[in-house]
mmCIF file of C-alpha atoms in Angstrom:
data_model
loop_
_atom_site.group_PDB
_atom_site.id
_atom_site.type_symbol
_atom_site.label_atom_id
_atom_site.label_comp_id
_atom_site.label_asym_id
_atom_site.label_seq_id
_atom_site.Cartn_x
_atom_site.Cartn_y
_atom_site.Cartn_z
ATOM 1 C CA UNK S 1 -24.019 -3.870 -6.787
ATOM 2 C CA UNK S 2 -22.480 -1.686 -4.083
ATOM 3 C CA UNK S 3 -24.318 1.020 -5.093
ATOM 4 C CA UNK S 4 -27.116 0.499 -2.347
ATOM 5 C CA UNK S 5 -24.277 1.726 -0.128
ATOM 6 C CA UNK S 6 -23.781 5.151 -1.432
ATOM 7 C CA UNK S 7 -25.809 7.899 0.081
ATOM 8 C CA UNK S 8 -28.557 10.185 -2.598
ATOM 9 C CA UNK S 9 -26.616 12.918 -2.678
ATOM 10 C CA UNK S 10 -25.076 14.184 -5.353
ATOM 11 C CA UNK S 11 -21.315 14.221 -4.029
ATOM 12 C CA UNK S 12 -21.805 10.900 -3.481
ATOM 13 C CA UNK S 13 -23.375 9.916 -6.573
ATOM 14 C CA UNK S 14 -20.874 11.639 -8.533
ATOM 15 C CA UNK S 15 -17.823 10.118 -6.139
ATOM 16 C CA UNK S 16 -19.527 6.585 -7.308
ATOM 17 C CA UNK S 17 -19.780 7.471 -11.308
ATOM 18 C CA UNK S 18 -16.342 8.609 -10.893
ATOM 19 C CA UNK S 19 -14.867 5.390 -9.304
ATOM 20 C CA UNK S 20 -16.871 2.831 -11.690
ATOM 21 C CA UNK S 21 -15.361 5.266 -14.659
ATOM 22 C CA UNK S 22 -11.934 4.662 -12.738
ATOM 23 C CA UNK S 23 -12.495 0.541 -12.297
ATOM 24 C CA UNK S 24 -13.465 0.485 -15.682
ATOM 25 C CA UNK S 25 -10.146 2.255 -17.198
ATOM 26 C CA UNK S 26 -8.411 -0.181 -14.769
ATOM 27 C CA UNK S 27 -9.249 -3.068 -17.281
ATOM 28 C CA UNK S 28 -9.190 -6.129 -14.743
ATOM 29 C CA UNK S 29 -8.191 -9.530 -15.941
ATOM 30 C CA UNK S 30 -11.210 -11.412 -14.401
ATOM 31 C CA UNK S 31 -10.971 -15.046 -14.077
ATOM 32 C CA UNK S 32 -13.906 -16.976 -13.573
ATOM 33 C CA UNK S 33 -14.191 -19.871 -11.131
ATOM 34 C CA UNK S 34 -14.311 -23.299 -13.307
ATOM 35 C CA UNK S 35 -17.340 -24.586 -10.483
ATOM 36 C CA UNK S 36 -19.070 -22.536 -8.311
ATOM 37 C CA UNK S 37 -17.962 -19.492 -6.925
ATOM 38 C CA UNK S 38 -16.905 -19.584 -3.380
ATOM 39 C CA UNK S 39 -13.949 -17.325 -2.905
ATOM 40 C CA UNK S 40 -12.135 -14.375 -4.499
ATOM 41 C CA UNK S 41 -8.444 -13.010 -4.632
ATOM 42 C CA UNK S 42 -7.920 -9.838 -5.630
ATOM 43 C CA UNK S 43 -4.157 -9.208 -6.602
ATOM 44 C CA UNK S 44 -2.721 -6.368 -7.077
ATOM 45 C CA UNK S 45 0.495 -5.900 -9.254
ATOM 46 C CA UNK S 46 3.573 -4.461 -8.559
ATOM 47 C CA UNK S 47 5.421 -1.065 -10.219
ATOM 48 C CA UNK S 48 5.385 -0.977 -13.977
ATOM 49 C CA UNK S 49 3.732 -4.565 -14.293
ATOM 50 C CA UNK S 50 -0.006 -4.980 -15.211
ATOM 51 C CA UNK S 51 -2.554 -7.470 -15.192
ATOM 52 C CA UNK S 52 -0.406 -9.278 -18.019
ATOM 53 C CA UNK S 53 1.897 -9.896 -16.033
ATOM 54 C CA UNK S 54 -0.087 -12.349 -13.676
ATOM 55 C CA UNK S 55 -2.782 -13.632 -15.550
ATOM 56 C CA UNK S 56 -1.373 -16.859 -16.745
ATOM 57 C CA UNK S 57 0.235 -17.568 -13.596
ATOM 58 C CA UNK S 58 -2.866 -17.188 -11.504
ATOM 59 C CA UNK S 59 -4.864 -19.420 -14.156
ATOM 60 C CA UNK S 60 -2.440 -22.376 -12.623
ATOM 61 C CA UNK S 61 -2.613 -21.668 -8.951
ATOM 62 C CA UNK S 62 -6.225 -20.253 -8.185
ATOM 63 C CA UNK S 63 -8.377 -23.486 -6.738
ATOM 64 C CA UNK S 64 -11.699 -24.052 -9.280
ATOM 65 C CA UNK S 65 -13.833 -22.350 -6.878
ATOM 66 C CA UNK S 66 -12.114 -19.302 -7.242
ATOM 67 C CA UNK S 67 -12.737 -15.931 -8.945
ATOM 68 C CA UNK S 68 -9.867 -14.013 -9.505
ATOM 69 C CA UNK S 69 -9.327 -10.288 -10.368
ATOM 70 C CA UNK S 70 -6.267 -8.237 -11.426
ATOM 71 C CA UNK S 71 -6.614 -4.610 -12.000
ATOM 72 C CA UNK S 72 -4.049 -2.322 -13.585
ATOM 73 C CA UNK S 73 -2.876 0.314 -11.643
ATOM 74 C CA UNK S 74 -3.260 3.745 -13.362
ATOM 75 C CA UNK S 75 -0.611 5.345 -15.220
ATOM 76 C CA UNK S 76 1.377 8.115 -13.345
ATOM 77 C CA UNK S 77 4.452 9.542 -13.634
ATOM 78 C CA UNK S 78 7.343 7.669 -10.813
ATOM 79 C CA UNK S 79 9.358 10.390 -9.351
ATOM 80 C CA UNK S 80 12.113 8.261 -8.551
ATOM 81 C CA UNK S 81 12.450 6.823 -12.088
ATOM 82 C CA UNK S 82 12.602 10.805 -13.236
ATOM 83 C CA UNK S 83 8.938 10.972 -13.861
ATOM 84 C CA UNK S 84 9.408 8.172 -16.438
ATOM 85 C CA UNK S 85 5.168 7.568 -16.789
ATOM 86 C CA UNK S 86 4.517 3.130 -15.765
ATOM 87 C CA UNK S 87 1.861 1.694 -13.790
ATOM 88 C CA UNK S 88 1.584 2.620 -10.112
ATOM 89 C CA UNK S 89 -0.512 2.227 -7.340
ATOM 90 C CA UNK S 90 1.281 5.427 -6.309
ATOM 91 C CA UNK S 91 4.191 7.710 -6.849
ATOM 92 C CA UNK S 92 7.421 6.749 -5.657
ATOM 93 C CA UNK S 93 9.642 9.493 -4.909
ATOM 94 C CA UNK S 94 12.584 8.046 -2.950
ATOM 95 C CA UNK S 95 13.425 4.283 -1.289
ATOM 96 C CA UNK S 96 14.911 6.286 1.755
ATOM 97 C CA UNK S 97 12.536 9.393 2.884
ATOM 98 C CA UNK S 98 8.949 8.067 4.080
ATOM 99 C CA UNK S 99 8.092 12.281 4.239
ATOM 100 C CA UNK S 100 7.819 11.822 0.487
ATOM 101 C CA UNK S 101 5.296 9.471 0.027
ATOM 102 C CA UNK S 102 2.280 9.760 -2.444
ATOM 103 C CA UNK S 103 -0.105 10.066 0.285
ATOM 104 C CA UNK S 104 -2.848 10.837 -1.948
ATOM 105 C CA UNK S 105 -2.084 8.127 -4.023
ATOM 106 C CA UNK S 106 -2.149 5.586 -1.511
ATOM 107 C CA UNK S 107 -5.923 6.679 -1.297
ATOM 108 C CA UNK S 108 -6.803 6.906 -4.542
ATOM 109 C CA UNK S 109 -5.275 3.687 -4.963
ATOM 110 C CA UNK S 110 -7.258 2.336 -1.437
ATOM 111 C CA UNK S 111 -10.715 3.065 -2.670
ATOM 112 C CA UNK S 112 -10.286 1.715 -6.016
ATOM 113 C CA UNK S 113 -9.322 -1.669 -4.105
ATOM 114 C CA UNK S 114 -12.173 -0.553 -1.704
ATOM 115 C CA UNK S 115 -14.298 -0.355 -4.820
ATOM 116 C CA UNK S 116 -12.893 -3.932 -5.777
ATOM 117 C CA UNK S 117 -14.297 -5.713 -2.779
ATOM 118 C CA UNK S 118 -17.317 -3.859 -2.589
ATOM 119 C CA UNK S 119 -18.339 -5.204 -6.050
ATOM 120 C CA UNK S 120 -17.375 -9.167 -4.709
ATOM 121 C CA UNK S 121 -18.825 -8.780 -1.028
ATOM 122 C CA UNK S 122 -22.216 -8.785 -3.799
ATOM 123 C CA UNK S 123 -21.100 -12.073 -4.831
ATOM 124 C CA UNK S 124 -19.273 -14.293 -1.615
ATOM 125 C CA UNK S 125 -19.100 -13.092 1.930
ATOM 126 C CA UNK S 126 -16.033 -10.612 2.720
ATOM 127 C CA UNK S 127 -13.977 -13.938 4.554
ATOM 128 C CA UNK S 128 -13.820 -15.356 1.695
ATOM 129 C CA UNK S 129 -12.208 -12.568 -0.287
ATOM 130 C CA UNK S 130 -8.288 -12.679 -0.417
ATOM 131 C CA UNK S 131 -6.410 -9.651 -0.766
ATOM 132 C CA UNK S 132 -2.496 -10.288 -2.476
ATOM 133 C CA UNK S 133 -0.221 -8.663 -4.677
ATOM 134 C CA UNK S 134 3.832 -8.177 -5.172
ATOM 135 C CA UNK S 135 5.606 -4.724 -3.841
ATOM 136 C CA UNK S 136 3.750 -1.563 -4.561
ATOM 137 C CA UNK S 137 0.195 -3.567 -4.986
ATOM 138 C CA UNK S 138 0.821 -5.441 -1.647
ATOM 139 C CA UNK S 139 1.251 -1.785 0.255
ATOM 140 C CA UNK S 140 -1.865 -0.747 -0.747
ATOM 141 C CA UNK S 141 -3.456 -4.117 0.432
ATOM 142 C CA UNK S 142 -1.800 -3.695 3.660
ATOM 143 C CA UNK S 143 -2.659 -0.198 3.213
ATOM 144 C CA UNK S 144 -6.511 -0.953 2.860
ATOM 145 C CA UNK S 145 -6.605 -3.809 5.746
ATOM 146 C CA UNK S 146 -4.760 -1.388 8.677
ATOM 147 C CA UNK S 147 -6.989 1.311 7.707
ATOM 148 C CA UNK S 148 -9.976 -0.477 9.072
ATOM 149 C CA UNK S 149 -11.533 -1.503 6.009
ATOM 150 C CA UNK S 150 -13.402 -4.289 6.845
ATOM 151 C CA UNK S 151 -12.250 -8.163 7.114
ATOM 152 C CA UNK S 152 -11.283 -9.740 4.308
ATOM 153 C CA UNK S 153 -7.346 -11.904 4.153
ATOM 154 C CA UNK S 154 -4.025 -11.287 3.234
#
């Protein structure tokens, strides 16, 4: 597991306890490859969807080889739908004013997918890991790839 990575001290140790708590409450739909595993796509849904929402679809389309994993975004409130609480990769205050954007949401939201890859770089090599999703979950994958966060495909 990824947690060779993470330096002895205790920030870190508690920043990795804290991020396996989060990708646990996440509750992935994880489908296995049918032969052997070879590649991964991580997809991320869009606002107020969940992994539901994808699962059977992905069960048709994903090749046999393939492993694929569909978090839930966490539950926040969306500014723009008057704090109604759905699941987000991040807050959405307004379609017009980029000032407003849920900055540290985006982040959160990057090292949970960071987290994500992490755990399937232990499994197939990080070019073989696709990153997709619809709206909200495809900003945070564009998010994660034009931060410098390694080399995996969108």
């Amino acid at each position: 597991m990824f947690l060779k990575k993470i330096l002895k001290s205790s920030y870190f140790q508690y920043r990795f306890y804290s991020m396996e708590k989060k990708l646990q409450s996440l509750k992935p739909a994880i489908i296995q490859p049918k032969t052997k595993h070879k590649s991964t796509i991580i997809w991320l849904h869009g606002l107020g969807d969940s992994s539901d929402g994808f699962e059977m679809l992905m069960r048709e389309i994903i090749p046999e080889h393939c492993k694929c994993v569909i978090p839930n975004a966490p539950i926040r409130p969306i500014t723009l739908n008057d704090g109604y609480p759905m699941r987000a990769w991040y807050d959405i205050a307004s379609l017009n004013k980029r000032e407003e954007e849920d900055v540290d949401g985006m982040l959160e939201s990057k090292e949970i997918l960071t987290a994500l890859v992490d755990q399937e770089v232990q499994h197939v090599p990080s070019d073989k890991i696709i990153l997709g999703g619809i709206w909200n979950g495809v900003y945070i994958d564009l998010f994660r790839i034009f931060d410098g966060c390694g080399n995996v495909y969108f």
